[in-house]
Structure formats: structure tokens, C-alpha cells
Tab-separated table of C-alpha atoms in Angstrom:
chain	number	residue	atom	x	y	z
A	1	MET	CA	-20.159	2.904	31.764
A	2	THR	CA	-21.057	0.810	28.732
A	3	THR	CA	-21.903	-2.429	30.839
A	4	MET	CA	-24.068	-0.127	33.100
A	5	LEU	CA	-25.921	1.267	30.154
A	6	THR	CA	-26.325	-2.329	28.704
A	7	ARG	CA	-27.832	-3.554	31.807
A	8	THR	CA	-30.091	-0.640	32.292
A	9	GLN	CA	-31.367	-1.135	28.710
A	10	ASN	CA	-31.867	-4.814	29.210
A	11	ASN	CA	-33.832	-4.131	32.518
A	12	ALA	CA	-35.967	-1.538	30.571
A	13	LEU	CA	-36.494	-3.951	27.894
A	14	SER	CA	-37.467	-6.990	30.022
A	15	ALA	CA	-39.923	-4.571	31.912
A	16	ARG	CA	-42.056	-4.139	28.784
A	17	PRO	CA	-44.803	-6.762	28.343
A	18	GLN	CA	-44.634	-6.308	24.613
A	19	ALA	CA	-40.866	-6.984	24.555
A	20	ARG	CA	-41.242	-10.135	26.835
A	21	LEU	CA	-43.939	-11.527	24.452
A	22	MET	CA	-41.751	-10.770	21.388
A	23	GLN	CA	-38.784	-12.461	23.016
A	24	ALA	CA	-40.820	-15.614	23.728
A	25	LEU	CA	-42.172	-15.645	20.205
A	26	LEU	CA	-38.685	-15.242	18.644
A	27	PHE	CA	-37.355	-17.963	20.838
A	28	LEU	CA	-40.125	-20.370	19.807
A	29	LYS	CA	-39.483	-19.242	16.142
A	30	ALA	CA	-35.720	-19.994	16.525
A	31	ILE	CA	-36.254	-23.677	17.648
A	32	PRO	CA	-37.637	-24.957	14.328
A	33	LEU	CA	-35.207	-22.675	12.471
A	34	GLY	CA	-32.383	-24.163	14.511
A	35	ILE	CA	-33.425	-27.756	13.927
A	36	LEU	CA	-33.680	-26.960	10.186
A	37	LEU	CA	-30.281	-25.649	10.046
A	38	VAL	CA	-28.768	-28.605	11.798
A	39	LEU	CA	-30.561	-30.938	9.326
A	40	ILE	CA	-29.047	-28.788	6.550
A	41	CYS	CA	-25.628	-29.255	8.103
A	42	PHE	CA	-26.345	-33.027	8.421
A	43	PHE	CA	-27.354	-33.529	4.892
A	44	GLY	CA	-24.300	-31.568	3.677
A	45	TRP	CA	-22.093	-33.677	5.662
A	46	LEU	CA	-23.785	-36.925	4.456
A	47	ARG	CA	-23.474	-35.747	0.839
A	48	SER	CA	-19.661	-35.043	1.290
A	49	ALA	CA	-19.390	-38.437	3.148
A	50	VAL	CA	-20.756	-40.280	0.172
A	51	GLN	CA	-18.575	-38.540	-2.173
A	52	VAL	CA	-15.430	-39.342	-0.104
A	53	ALA	CA	-16.541	-43.045	0.202
A	54	PHE	CA	-17.094	-43.151	-3.639
A	55	SER	CA	-13.702	-41.539	-4.368
A	56	LYS	CA	-11.894	-44.086	-2.114
A	57	LEU	CA	-13.877	-47.065	-3.632
A	58	MET	CA	-13.000	-45.812	-7.125
A	59	GLY	CA	-9.488	-44.896	-6.329
A	60	VAL	CA	-9.941	-41.429	-7.512
A	61	PRO	CA	-8.070	-38.819	-5.295
A	62	HIS	CA	-9.547	-35.289	-4.876
A	63	ARG	CA	-7.144	-32.410	-4.518
A	64	SER	CA	-7.631	-28.602	-4.521
A	65	GLU	CA	-6.028	-26.597	-7.023
A	66	VAL	CA	-4.590	-23.115	-6.573
A	67	ILE	CA	-5.646	-20.776	-9.376
A	68	VAL	CA	-5.395	-16.956	-10.113
A	69	TRP	CA	-8.933	-15.384	-9.488
A	70	LYS	CA	-9.692	-11.707	-9.188
A	71	GLY	CA	-5.912	-11.240	-9.656
A	72	PHE	CA	-4.679	-13.342	-6.555
A	73	PRO	CA	-4.186	-16.977	-5.770
A	74	SER	CA	-7.377	-18.645	-4.567
A	75	VAL	CA	-8.825	-22.267	-4.262
A	76	LEU	CA	-12.320	-22.565	-5.637
A	77	ASP	CA	-12.719	-26.392	-5.640
A	78	ILE	CA	-13.075	-27.734	-2.074
A	79	THR	CA	-12.750	-31.483	-1.760
A	80	PRO	CA	-15.464	-33.565	-0.344
A	81	ALA	CA	-13.137	-34.620	2.661
A	82	ASP	CA	-12.683	-30.926	3.680
A	83	ASN	CA	-16.384	-30.273	3.298
A	84	MET	CA	-17.242	-33.211	5.548
A	85	ASP	CA	-14.708	-31.993	8.000
A	86	PHE	CA	-16.041	-28.402	8.036
A	87	ASP	CA	-19.691	-29.383	8.018
A	88	PHE	CA	-19.260	-31.587	11.245
A	89	TRP	CA	-16.610	-29.631	13.179
A	90	ARG	CA	-16.978	-26.113	12.348
A	91	LYS	CA	-20.371	-25.207	10.864
A	92	PRO	CA	-22.334	-26.000	14.025
A	93	SER	CA	-20.463	-23.480	15.755
A	94	TYR	CA	-22.165	-20.734	13.746
A	95	ILE	CA	-25.976	-21.941	14.247
A	96	LEU	CA	-26.614	-21.107	17.792
A	97	PRO	CA	-24.533	-17.863	18.084
A	98	THR	CA	-26.218	-16.638	14.908
A	99	LEU	CA	-29.761	-17.338	15.907
A	100	SER	CA	-29.052	-16.099	19.524
A	101	ALA	CA	-27.650	-12.741	18.045
A	102	MET	CA	-30.485	-12.343	15.528
A	103	ASN	CA	-33.265	-12.683	18.291
A	104	ARG	CA	-31.459	-10.722	21.067
A	105	TYR	CA	-30.398	-7.748	18.973
A	106	LEU	CA	-33.629	-7.473	17.132
A	107	LEU	CA	-35.269	-6.317	20.324
A	108	ASP	CA	-32.668	-3.704	20.775
A	109	LYS	CA	-33.647	-2.477	17.371
A	110	LEU	CA	-37.210	-2.682	17.715
A	111	TYR	CA	-37.782	-1.440	21.231
A	112	LEU	CA	-34.753	0.576	22.143
A	113	ASP	CA	-34.114	1.958	18.595
A	114	GLN	CA	-30.360	1.424	19.425
A	115	ARG	CA	-27.870	3.215	17.471
A	116	VAL	CA	-24.017	3.197	17.475
A	117	THR	CA	-22.179	4.506	20.607
A	118	LEU	CA	-20.042	7.572	20.018
A	119	ALA	CA	-16.344	6.870	20.433
A	120	ASP	CA	-14.443	8.608	22.961
A	121	ASP	CA	-11.650	10.812	21.717
A	122	SER	CA	-9.107	8.468	23.431
A	123	ASP	CA	-10.456	5.365	21.799
A	124	PHE	CA	-8.659	6.066	18.592
A	125	HIS	CA	-5.143	6.132	20.270
A	126	PHE	CA	-6.047	2.678	21.690
A	127	TRP	CA	-7.301	1.211	18.526
A	128	MET	CA	-4.225	2.428	16.608
A	129	THR	CA	-1.751	1.105	19.239
A	130	HIS	CA	-3.514	-2.175	20.699
A	131	GLY	CA	-5.299	-3.344	17.588
A	132	PRO	CA	-4.845	-4.300	14.014
A	133	LEU	CA	-4.996	-0.697	12.923
A	134	SER	CA	-1.422	-0.648	14.152
A	135	ARG	CA	-0.407	-2.280	10.966
A	136	LEU	CA	-1.331	0.900	9.082
A	137	VAL	CA	0.094	3.442	11.586
A	138	LYS	CA	2.948	5.658	10.698
A	139	THR	CA	5.126	7.342	13.339
A	140	GLN	CA	6.164	10.922	12.766
A	141	GLY	CA	8.128	12.227	15.650
A	142	ASP	CA	5.691	12.276	18.649
A	143	MET	CA	2.637	11.840	16.404
A	144	LEU	CA	1.022	8.806	15.248
A	145	SER	CA	-0.994	8.933	11.851
A	146	ILE	CA	-3.124	6.773	9.872
A	147	ASP	CA	-4.524	7.190	6.515
A	148	LEU	CA	-7.850	5.804	5.793
A	149	THR	CA	-8.682	7.513	2.493
A	150	VAL	CA	-7.309	4.526	0.857
A	151	ILE	CA	-10.823	3.070	0.970
A	152	ALA	CA	-12.328	5.862	-0.925
A	153	ASP	CA	-12.113	3.817	-4.121
A	154	VAL	CA	-14.754	1.290	-2.584
A	155	SER	CA	-18.093	1.571	-4.442
A	156	THR	CA	-20.915	1.785	-1.693
A	157	ASP	CA	-24.533	1.601	-1.790
A	158	GLU	CA	-26.449	4.710	-2.728
A	159	GLY	CA	-27.123	7.028	0.267
A	160	THR	CA	-24.116	5.612	2.257
A	161	GLN	CA	-20.644	7.159	2.635
A	162	LEU	CA	-17.274	5.709	3.240
A	163	PRO	CA	-14.750	8.463	2.168
A	164	GLY	CA	-12.001	7.700	4.980
A	165	MET	CA	-9.757	10.378	6.423
A	166	LEU	CA	-6.398	11.117	7.953
A	167	ILE	CA	-6.237	10.676	11.665
A	168	GLN	CA	-3.435	12.091	13.740
A	169	VAL	CA	-3.065	11.519	17.497
A	170	ALA	CA	-0.052	12.307	19.975
A	171	ARG	CA	1.695	9.258	20.793
A	172	ASN	CA	1.775	10.165	24.519
A	173	ASP	CA	-1.507	12.106	24.722
A	174	PRO	CA	-4.621	10.172	23.556
A	175	MET	CA	-6.834	13.319	23.784
A	176	GLN	CA	-4.576	15.328	21.237
A	177	ILE	CA	-6.345	14.180	18.267
A	178	SER	CA	-7.403	15.557	14.899
A	179	MET	CA	-8.900	14.391	11.724
A	180	GLN	CA	-8.955	15.709	8.043
A	181	PHE	CA	-10.825	14.781	4.971
A	182	ALA	CA	-9.719	14.810	1.385
A	183	GLY	CA	-10.490	18.075	-0.175
A	184	ASP	CA	-11.144	19.900	2.953
A	185	ASP	CA	-8.384	21.996	4.345
A	186	HIS	CA	-9.990	22.278	7.837
A	187	VAL	CA	-8.527	20.114	10.539
A	188	TYR	CA	-11.311	18.869	12.853
A	189	SER	CA	-10.928	18.396	16.581
A	190	ALA	CA	-12.954	18.516	19.708
A	191	ARG	CA	-13.408	22.263	19.534
A	192	ASP	CA	-15.632	21.838	16.559
A	193	GLY	CA	-18.593	20.398	18.425
A	194	GLY	CA	-21.254	18.663	16.270
A	195	LEU	CA	-18.856	18.678	13.354
A	196	TRP	CA	-16.425	16.829	15.415
A	197	VAL	CA	-18.991	14.292	16.474
A	198	LEU	CA	-19.633	13.723	12.711
A	199	ALA	CA	-15.980	13.313	12.019
A	200	LYS	CA	-15.490	10.838	14.713
A	201	LEU	CA	-18.639	8.725	13.377
A	202	HIS	CA	-17.076	8.764	9.795
A	203	ALA	CA	-13.881	7.354	11.514
A	204	GLN	CA	-15.688	4.827	13.196
A	205	ALA	CA	-17.614	3.597	10.003
A	206	ALA	CA	-14.356	3.615	8.055
A	207	ILE	CA	-12.538	1.607	10.697
A	208	SER	CA	-15.494	-0.881	11.024
A	209	PHE	CA	-15.294	-1.589	7.364
A	210	ILE	CA	-11.556	-1.270	6.822
A	211	LEU	CA	-10.550	-4.100	9.194
A	212	PRO	CA	-12.737	-7.035	7.755
A	213	GLY	CA	-13.323	-5.385	4.351
A	214	ARG	CA	-9.761	-4.497	3.285
A	215	PHE	CA	-6.744	-5.092	5.670
A	216	HIS	CA	-7.751	-8.361	7.037
A	217	GLY	CA	-7.628	-9.873	3.546
A	218	ASN	CA	-3.974	-10.403	3.169
A	219	ILE	CA	-4.184	-12.596	6.380
A	220	HIS	CA	-6.867	-14.707	5.250
A	221	PHE	CA	-6.244	-15.072	1.462
A	222	GLY	CA	-3.297	-15.842	-0.777
A	223	LEU	CA	-0.789	-17.606	1.520
A	224	PRO	CA	-3.147	-19.665	3.636
A	225	CYS	CA	-5.054	-20.911	0.847
A	226	THR	CA	-1.929	-21.898	-1.259
A	227	ALA	CA	-0.362	-23.509	1.718
A	228	ALA	CA	-3.358	-25.536	2.506
A	229	ALA	CA	-3.777	-26.718	-1.036
A	230	VAL	CA	-0.173	-27.715	-1.502
A	231	LEU	CA	-0.285	-29.667	1.956
A	232	GLN	CA	-2.810	-32.031	0.316
A	233	THR	CA	0.117	-33.287	-1.936
A	234	LEU	CA	2.208	-34.441	1.137
A	235	PRO	CA	1.762	-37.884	2.758
A	236	ALA	CA	-0.102	-37.808	6.031
A	237	GLU	CA	2.810	-39.502	7.809
A	238	SER	CA	5.321	-36.817	6.993
A	239	VAL	CA	6.556	-34.666	9.771
A	240	LEU	CA	5.903	-31.446	7.727
A	241	TYR	CA	2.320	-32.565	7.104
A	242	GLN	CA	1.636	-33.444	10.748
A	243	LEU	CA	3.084	-29.866	11.760
A	244	LEU	CA	0.999	-27.888	9.416
A	245	ALA	CA	-2.302	-29.882	9.482
A	246	PRO	CA	-3.932	-28.340	12.474
A	247	HIS	CA	-2.914	-24.940	11.417
A	248	LEU	CA	-4.460	-25.271	7.830
A	249	ARG	CA	-7.443	-27.212	8.738
A	250	PHE	CA	-10.752	-25.641	7.569
A	251	THR	CA	-8.963	-22.761	5.740
A	252	LEU	CA	-9.928	-23.656	2.231
A	253	ARG	CA	-13.705	-24.016	2.971
A	254	ILE	CA	-13.893	-20.920	5.134
A	255	ASN	CA	-12.222	-18.722	2.629
A	256	ASN	CA	-14.420	-20.068	-0.187
A	257	GLU	CA	-17.432	-19.300	2.022
A	258	ALA	CA	-16.201	-15.598	2.392
A	259	LEU	CA	-15.384	-14.845	-1.322
A	260	ARG	CA	-17.588	-17.239	-3.286
A	261	VAL	CA	-20.708	-18.001	-1.199
A	262	GLN	CA	-20.480	-14.600	0.386
A	263	ARG	CA	-22.962	-15.009	3.151
A	264	ALA	CA	-21.861	-11.933	5.060
A	265	GLN	CA	-22.549	-9.874	1.831
A	266	ASP	CA	-26.246	-11.184	1.226
A	267	ARG	CA	-28.155	-8.215	2.222
A	268	SER	CA	-31.323	-10.236	2.578
A	269	LYS	CA	-29.754	-11.718	5.736
A	270	PRO	CA	-29.537	-9.707	9.025
A	271	TYR	CA	-25.754	-10.423	9.389
A	272	ALA	CA	-24.697	-8.488	6.319
A	273	PRO	CA	-23.423	-5.123	7.454
A	274	PHE	CA	-21.443	-4.120	4.278
A	275	PRO	CA	-22.999	-1.242	2.483
A	276	MET	CA	-21.869	-2.431	-0.897
A	277	SER	CA	-22.359	-5.388	-3.296
A	278	GLY	CA	-20.480	-8.519	-3.010
A	279	GLU	CA	-18.408	-7.704	-6.144
A	280	SER	CA	-17.130	-4.395	-4.504
A	281	PHE	CA	-16.285	-6.261	-1.354
A	282	VAL	CA	-14.159	-8.984	-3.344
A	283	GLN	CA	-12.584	-6.093	-5.295
A	284	SER	CA	-11.547	-4.364	-1.952
A	285	ILE	CA	-9.994	-7.654	-0.681
A	286	ALA	CA	-8.189	-8.242	-3.927
A	287	VAL	CA	-6.549	-4.842	-3.633
A	288	ASP	CA	-5.163	-5.887	-0.278
A	289	VAL	CA	-4.089	-9.234	-1.185
A	290	LYS	CA	-2.272	-8.096	-4.479
A	291	GLU	CA	-0.397	-5.433	-2.517
A	292	HIS	CA	0.834	-7.578	0.336
A	293	VAL	CA	1.022	-11.051	-1.190
A	294	VAL	CA	1.311	-10.900	-5.048
A	295	ASP	CA	3.142	-7.855	-5.680
A	296	THR	CA	5.594	-7.979	-2.661
A	297	ALA	CA	7.941	-10.738	-2.028
A	298	PHE	CA	7.066	-12.891	0.992
A	299	ARG	CA	8.772	-11.672	4.250
A	300	ALA	CA	9.687	-13.431	7.339
A	301	PRO	CA	9.016	-12.472	9.945
A	302	HIS	CA	5.707	-11.171	8.887
A	303	TRP	CA	5.800	-7.380	7.978
A	304	SER	CA	3.220	-6.474	10.431
A	305	MET	CA	5.524	-7.441	13.221
A	306	GLN	CA	7.814	-4.502	12.440
A	307	GLY	CA	7.457	-1.850	15.053
A	308	GLU	CA	7.244	-1.153	18.753
A	309	LEU	CA	3.337	-0.514	19.270
A	310	PRO	CA	1.664	-2.708	21.966
A	311	PHE	CA	-0.203	-4.955	19.243
A	312	GLN	CA	3.112	-5.440	17.394
A	313	ARG	CA	5.047	-6.332	20.548
A	314	PHE	CA	2.204	-8.817	21.376
A	315	GLY	CA	2.768	-10.583	17.998
A	316	GLN	CA	6.582	-10.626	18.432
A	317	ALA	CA	6.425	-12.352	21.841
A	318	TYR	CA	4.535	-15.299	20.319
A	319	TYR	CA	6.817	-15.492	17.053
A	320	GLU	CA	9.864	-16.432	19.135
A	321	PRO	CA	8.581	-19.774	20.617
A	322	ILE	CA	6.925	-20.577	17.331
A	323	HIS	CA	10.111	-20.146	15.462
A	324	ALA	CA	12.131	-22.211	17.911
A	325	PHE	CA	9.587	-24.985	17.838
A	326	VAL	CA	9.440	-25.099	14.054
A	327	ALA	CA	13.030	-25.116	13.669
A	328	GLN	CA	13.316	-28.111	16.056
A	329	VAL	CA	10.567	-30.019	14.258
A	330	LEU	CA	12.114	-29.531	10.826
A	331	GLU	CA	15.495	-30.986	11.982
A	332	GLN	CA	13.518	-34.266	11.820
A	333	GLU	CA	11.976	-33.786	8.260
A	334	ASP	CA	13.790	-34.626	4.919
A	335	PRO	CA	15.087	-31.275	3.805
A	336	ALA	CA	14.020	-32.241	0.253
A	337	VAL	CA	10.516	-32.471	1.474
A	338	VAL	CA	10.496	-29.117	2.981
A	339	ARG	CA	12.159	-27.442	-0.015
A	340	ALA	CA	9.745	-28.981	-2.401
A	341	TYR	CA	6.707	-27.550	-0.320
A	342	GLN	CA	8.429	-24.151	-0.188
A	343	GLN	CA	8.811	-24.268	-3.921
A	344	ALA	CA	5.359	-25.250	-4.534
A	345	VAL	CA	3.849	-22.639	-2.422
A	346	ALA	CA	6.159	-19.975	-4.022
A	347	GLN	CA	4.603	-20.480	-7.386
A	348	SER	CA	1.730	-18.474	-6.114
A	349	VAL	CA	3.323	-16.606	-3.296
A	350	PRO	CA	6.581	-15.067	-4.616
A	351	GLY	CA	9.465	-15.206	-2.230
A	352	PHE	CA	8.210	-18.108	0.007
A	353	ASP	CA	11.242	-20.254	-1.118
A	354	GLN	CA	13.847	-17.456	-0.711
A	355	VAL	CA	13.858	-17.407	3.038
A	356	PRO	CA	15.090	-20.128	5.439
A	357	ALA	CA	12.601	-22.916	5.993
A	358	ALA	CA	12.086	-22.298	9.624
A	359	ASP	CA	11.300	-18.642	8.986
A	360	ALA	CA	8.792	-19.439	6.238
A	361	ILE	CA	6.995	-22.028	8.071
A	362	ALA	CA	6.890	-20.235	11.505
A	363	THR	CA	5.583	-17.082	9.722
A	364	LEU	CA	2.947	-19.052	8.177
A	365	ILE	CA	1.710	-20.667	11.400
A	366	TRP	CA	2.000	-17.444	13.266
A	367	GLN	CA	-0.068	-15.678	10.672
A	368	VAL	CA	-2.965	-18.173	10.610
A	369	SER	CA	-3.221	-18.616	14.382
A	370	ILE	CA	-1.853	-15.579	16.527
A	371	LEU	CA	-2.269	-12.617	13.899
A	372	HIS	CA	-5.646	-13.930	12.621
A	373	SER	CA	-7.248	-14.348	15.929
A	374	ALA	CA	-5.728	-11.301	17.483
A	375	ASP	CA	-7.373	-9.179	14.597
A	376	HIS	CA	-10.677	-10.863	15.248
A	377	HIS	CA	-10.553	-10.677	19.150
A	378	ALA	CA	-9.291	-6.891	19.036
A	379	MET	CA	-12.084	-6.111	16.651
A	380	SER	CA	-14.668	-7.652	18.844
A	381	VAL	CA	-13.601	-6.385	22.323
A	382	GLN	CA	-12.457	-2.933	21.346
A	383	MET	CA	-15.280	-1.980	18.994
A	384	GLY	CA	-18.012	-4.555	18.661
A	385	GLU	CA	-18.624	-5.169	22.588
A	386	ALA	CA	-18.539	-1.407	23.120
A	387	GLY	CA	-21.278	-0.803	20.478
A	388	LYS	CA	-18.917	1.383	18.563
A	389	SER	CA	-19.012	-0.161	15.129
A	390	PHE	CA	-21.197	0.279	12.010
A	391	MET	CA	-20.706	0.606	8.271
A	392	ALA	CA	-23.558	2.179	6.746
A	393	MET	CA	-22.832	5.846	7.269
A	394	ARG	CA	-25.712	7.972	6.107
A	395	LEU	CA	-24.165	11.461	6.333
A	396	PRO	CA	-21.720	13.147	4.064
A	397	VAL	CA	-18.291	14.522	5.297
A	398	PRO	CA	-18.621	17.459	7.674
A	399	ALA	CA	-17.864	20.084	4.981
A	400	ASN	CA	-20.787	18.940	2.885
A	401	SER	CA	-23.172	18.211	5.570
A	402	GLN	CA	-25.852	20.128	7.192
A	403	ILE	CA	-24.363	19.458	10.703
A	404	LYS	CA	-23.341	22.678	12.689
A	405	ALA	CA	-20.937	23.055	15.600
A	406	GLU	CA	-23.961	23.546	17.884
A	407	THR	CA	-25.841	20.318	16.639
A	408	ARG	CA	-26.195	17.907	19.727
A	409	ALA	CA	-24.305	14.869	19.558
A	410	ASP	CA	-27.356	12.498	20.123
A	411	ASP	CA	-28.965	14.139	16.986
A	412	VAL	CA	-25.879	13.607	14.942
A	413	VAL	CA	-25.632	9.946	15.909
A	414	ARG	CA	-29.385	9.351	14.917
A	415	MET	CA	-29.048	11.099	11.482
A	416	ALA	CA	-25.705	9.234	10.869
A	417	CYS	CA	-26.627	5.662	11.851
A	418	SER	CA	-29.831	3.839	11.578
A	419	ALA	CA	-31.050	1.230	14.092
A	420	ASP	CA	-30.994	-1.333	11.243
A	421	ALA	CA	-27.319	-0.594	10.505
A	422	ARG	CA	-26.258	-1.053	14.170
A	423	TYR	CA	-28.375	-4.202	14.324
A	424	ARG	CA	-26.625	-5.707	11.137
A	425	ALA	CA	-23.142	-4.765	12.741
A	426	LYS	CA	-23.847	-6.558	15.923
A	427	VAL	CA	-25.206	-9.606	14.435
A	428	PHE	CA	-22.164	-9.690	12.015
A	429	GLU	CA	-19.777	-9.283	14.918
A	430	HIS	CA	-21.461	-12.064	16.920
A	431	THR	CA	-21.442	-14.349	13.799
A	432	PHE	CA	-18.341	-13.882	11.828
A	433	VAL	CA	-15.939	-11.675	14.119
A	434	ILE	CA	-16.155	-13.458	17.433
A	435	GLY	CA	-14.602	-16.935	17.336
A	436	HIS	CA	-17.039	-19.631	18.519
A	437	LYS	CA	-15.695	-23.017	19.598
A	438	HIS	CA	-17.527	-26.371	18.505
A	439	PRO	CA	-19.904	-27.655	21.169
A	440	LEU	CA	-17.768	-30.927	21.363
A	441	TRP	CA	-14.172	-29.663	21.239
A	442	SER	CA	-11.741	-26.667	21.053
A	443	ASN	CA	-9.213	-25.947	18.552
A	444	THR	CA	-7.605	-22.957	20.405
A	445	MET	CA	-3.820	-22.646	20.930
A	446	ASP	CA	-4.206	-23.428	24.590
A	447	GLN	CA	-5.280	-26.833	23.473
A	448	ILE	CA	-2.875	-27.227	20.567
A	449	SER	CA	-1.713	-30.814	19.778
A	450	TYR	CA	-0.036	-32.495	16.773
A	451	ARG	CA	-0.254	-36.184	15.653
A	452	PHE	CA	3.482	-36.722	15.572
A	453	GLN	CA	4.331	-40.374	15.572
A	454	HIS	CA	7.788	-39.884	17.148
A	455	THR	CA	8.360	-39.609	20.894
A	456	SER	CA	10.734	-36.795	20.441
A	457	LEU	CA	8.344	-34.875	18.400
A	458	GLN	CA	5.644	-35.444	20.879
A	459	GLN	CA	7.829	-33.953	23.525
A	460	LEU	CA	8.620	-30.925	21.456
A	461	ALA	CA	4.934	-30.316	21.085
A	462	HIS	CA	4.238	-30.801	24.807
A	463	ASP	CA	7.193	-28.199	25.561
A	464	PHE	CA	5.855	-25.747	22.942
A	465	ARG	CA	2.441	-25.722	24.436
A	466	GLN	CA	4.035	-24.851	27.831
A	467	GLN	CA	6.203	-22.112	26.200
A	468	LEU	CA	3.027	-20.536	24.733
A	469	MET	CA	1.359	-20.440	28.119
A	470	ASP	CA	4.457	-19.054	29.763
A	471	THR	CA	4.434	-16.279	26.971
A	472	GLU	CA	0.912	-15.558	27.739
A	473	ALA	CA	1.687	-15.148	31.479
A	474	ARG	CA	4.506	-12.825	30.776
A	475	LEU	CA	2.201	-10.771	28.354
A	476	GLU	CA	-0.462	-10.701	31.017
A	477	SER	CA	1.944	-9.275	33.649
A	478	GLN	CA	2.911	-6.527	31.116
A	479	GLY	CA	-0.720	-5.604	30.187
A	480	LEU	CA	-0.198	-6.851	26.603
A	481	ASN	CA	-2.242	-9.956	26.504
A	482	ILE	CA	-4.360	-8.595	23.617
A	483	CYS	CA	-5.667	-12.063	22.702
A	484	PRO	CA	-5.713	-14.769	25.190
A	485	LEU	CA	-4.766	-18.244	24.037
A	486	ARG	CA	-8.195	-19.609	24.694
A	487	HIS	CA	-9.451	-17.154	22.118
A	488	THR	CA	-6.439	-17.830	19.688
A	489	PHE	CA	-7.541	-20.563	17.172
A	490	GLN	CA	-5.064	-22.887	15.548
A	491	SER	CA	-6.109	-22.049	11.922
A	492	ILE	CA	-8.216	-19.755	9.817
A	493	CYS	CA	-11.465	-21.249	10.535
A	494	TRP	CA	-13.936	-18.434	10.771
């Protein structure tokens, strides 16, 4: 239905002479802008290359240091070598998708006045069982519940609302769903008409924010940054370095972009959908990272794999071959090297040295590849592509609104979400949620390779890749292939 609607809208859009003219003008405008951005990338790469060359000439090594920033371990100084690597091999993958999304979706905003698509009642059950929301779901008998009021502490822009709510849905009946807001005794359901529409839109806004703005943080920050920084202390010829290098590549730079540069929080840019300041965004991330990384001992396997929901079963399926591969590889590394690495990471991530080495390293690799990519892909496919995500909710909770049960759904949608809010959400999704490959290469798990020097390790790597493919085929046959390997990136690189 959504696909048919999109095609109809596109046909209607292309039939308008003004739209065709605007599309041509935007395309022409994008050409010099694209060239400018490519030149900026090139000069950034050139500057880093000069710094790398100077460092080698003077014999001065560059290493990133882990510090406590905003209450959790972070890396603020990115080495010239990391910058050079990112500017050439990752940054170009943002330019064309961003320009394309800005131009394409601007026409939807201007000529179609396109707003958010109202979620079906059954969508919430699917999001809670087949997506990253499953990490927050609690099972109570035959009911699944999720408490989104935890984001009520986030300070939003004036005129926007982000209160969160409690959602309950029957485990075996997606249509049996209800929502309740803090301070309101009424339990909202489909019988509430326009008020139910408003409740669902509040849930859509909360979910759209909570995934990238809160509960994705403990995957991105803390452990990956620390592990990548400590990796720089290992010699490149060590087996542990060769094992971890592809899985920690680009991580320091992309996390620095997210928290320090904050491109996605610059409201002057069309890809900034968050209705809050950059400081509020960082504070929200800090709450999550401190809870799951700093204040809780490291757990292996990862805590989010505990459960039997489809998203968790998907993750469990990949952990097994990853753990088996890591255990075999570490047999050919000096135990003292592995132990020293664990202890160094544990200085910032408590408990990383208190679990067996294979468990710790396998959990790290699984987190930065399988879990991170599955989060992004599920967000994109389940909400973004369906047009059901936005963050700048303009209406208060049902009890404080002027909405009545008789209010038409279309009217509620138009009052709740502006065309600009949906435009920003779409550009953000196309730029930062969807994983884009570099024009010249692919660093996804279906192409995983390691620079092992020993023949036996090279054979293990070959077998590992085949095991991943076999696992994917099994998941596909079970209807659980939530994130295909061709969309699963080897590291946190976007």
C-alpha cells in the first residue's frame, strides 16, 4: 500500500510543470555543491596526509587517548592517520546520498506537503519483536510491554513534545494494543478514535527519537571507542590486531562526529531532525552509556541477546559462529597480549577483563557489526521506508489536547507533524540511518576479510565467512533475516 502510494505521489509530482522545473534546478544546484564537498573531502584528506608524513619523518607517534567526557569513556583526539582513512574511504559515501535526499524529499515537502504516515495498530507489535525496541521489552504473561516514559527527562525545543508512554500489546495478537501516559489514568486504545490516533503519533515520535537518541548510544560509545583506542597500542603484525582491525576501523572518527561535531544536531541543516539542542542530545546519550557501560559490569554474551523475541534470536544465531571463530584465532595469539588488551580496555569498561577472552572479543565484534547494523537496518526498513518516523511532535498528550474522539485522523496528523519535520526525518534517515557503501569498495560482513599472515588463520577466516553465509541462509528460511549480511557493516562506521 505504501509503495503504491509513493508511486502515485511521484507520478503526480512529475506531472506538474513547476515540480519538473524545480527538480531540474535542484539537480543543477547539486552539481557544484557536490563538487565543493568532494574538494573539501580531498583537502581534509590532504591535510591529514601531510600530518601523517610529518609524524613519520619526525618519529612522533600519534595515539588516541581515552578520557571521561560527560561521564562516560570517550576519545576526543583523532589521529591524522584515522582522519585520512575516514576522509577517503568513508566520507564520500555520505555526499551523494545526502544531496540526493535533500533534493528528492524537498519536492515532497513543497509540492505534496507530505506528512508522517500513521502507523497501523499491528506495527507496534512488529517493532517491539523484530526491531531494536525488543531490548526494552518486558514480558508479563501473555503481554509485551515497553516503557518509553524514560525519555521524559529530555529537554526539547519549545512547542515540541516528547513525553513517552507505556505501550502494552498481546504477545499473540498484534491488534490487542493499548497505551497510557504518565499522569493520565485513561488507557487509550482503538475505541478512542481521534485520541487513539494522537496516542499512536506520540508513540511514533517517541520511538523515532529513542532509538538513535537514547538506546543506540551504548552500542556506539563506551566500549567501541575504548577498544579502538587501545588497539593502537598493539603492533600491526599481532594476531589480535589483525582480528580486530576491520571491526574497529573508522569508529573513533564517526563517534567524534556524532558527539563533538554534531552534524545531525545542526538545525541549520536539513538533515537535523532532533527537536532539541546538541547538549540535550549528548546528555540523553550519556544516560544510556553510563547505565549500560559505566555503571554495569561488562556482560558476555551481550545483554541484549537475552530473550526469545525474533530480534534476539537473530542476534543469537550470529554470535555462535563469531565466538567459535574468535576462540580458534586467539589460540594462535600470545595469551599475555590478549590479557593485557583486556586489562587496558577494562580501565574504562569495567568487567571486560573478568570474562574469558573469547567471550569478551566475540561480544565486541558482534556488537560493532551485527547488533549495530541490525539496529540501523531495522530502523530504516520498519519505520523510515514506510514514512512512519518523525520527532518534532507539535501536540500535547491526549488528555491535554483539543483533539476529540470524533476528530478525523488526517486532521490529527496534520496538526501533529509539519511537512518540515517529516522532511528532516527523511533526509536524516537517508544520510545517517541507512548504511551507504563507498563507491569503490564494500566493508560489509559478506565481504569480510582479515590480513592474517599465517595460512592456518587465512583458512579460518575463509571458513568463518562461509559460516556467516550459512547462518544467513538458515535465518532467511526461518523468516528471521532481519539484517542481510550485505547490509551488515564490519564496524561502526556511520
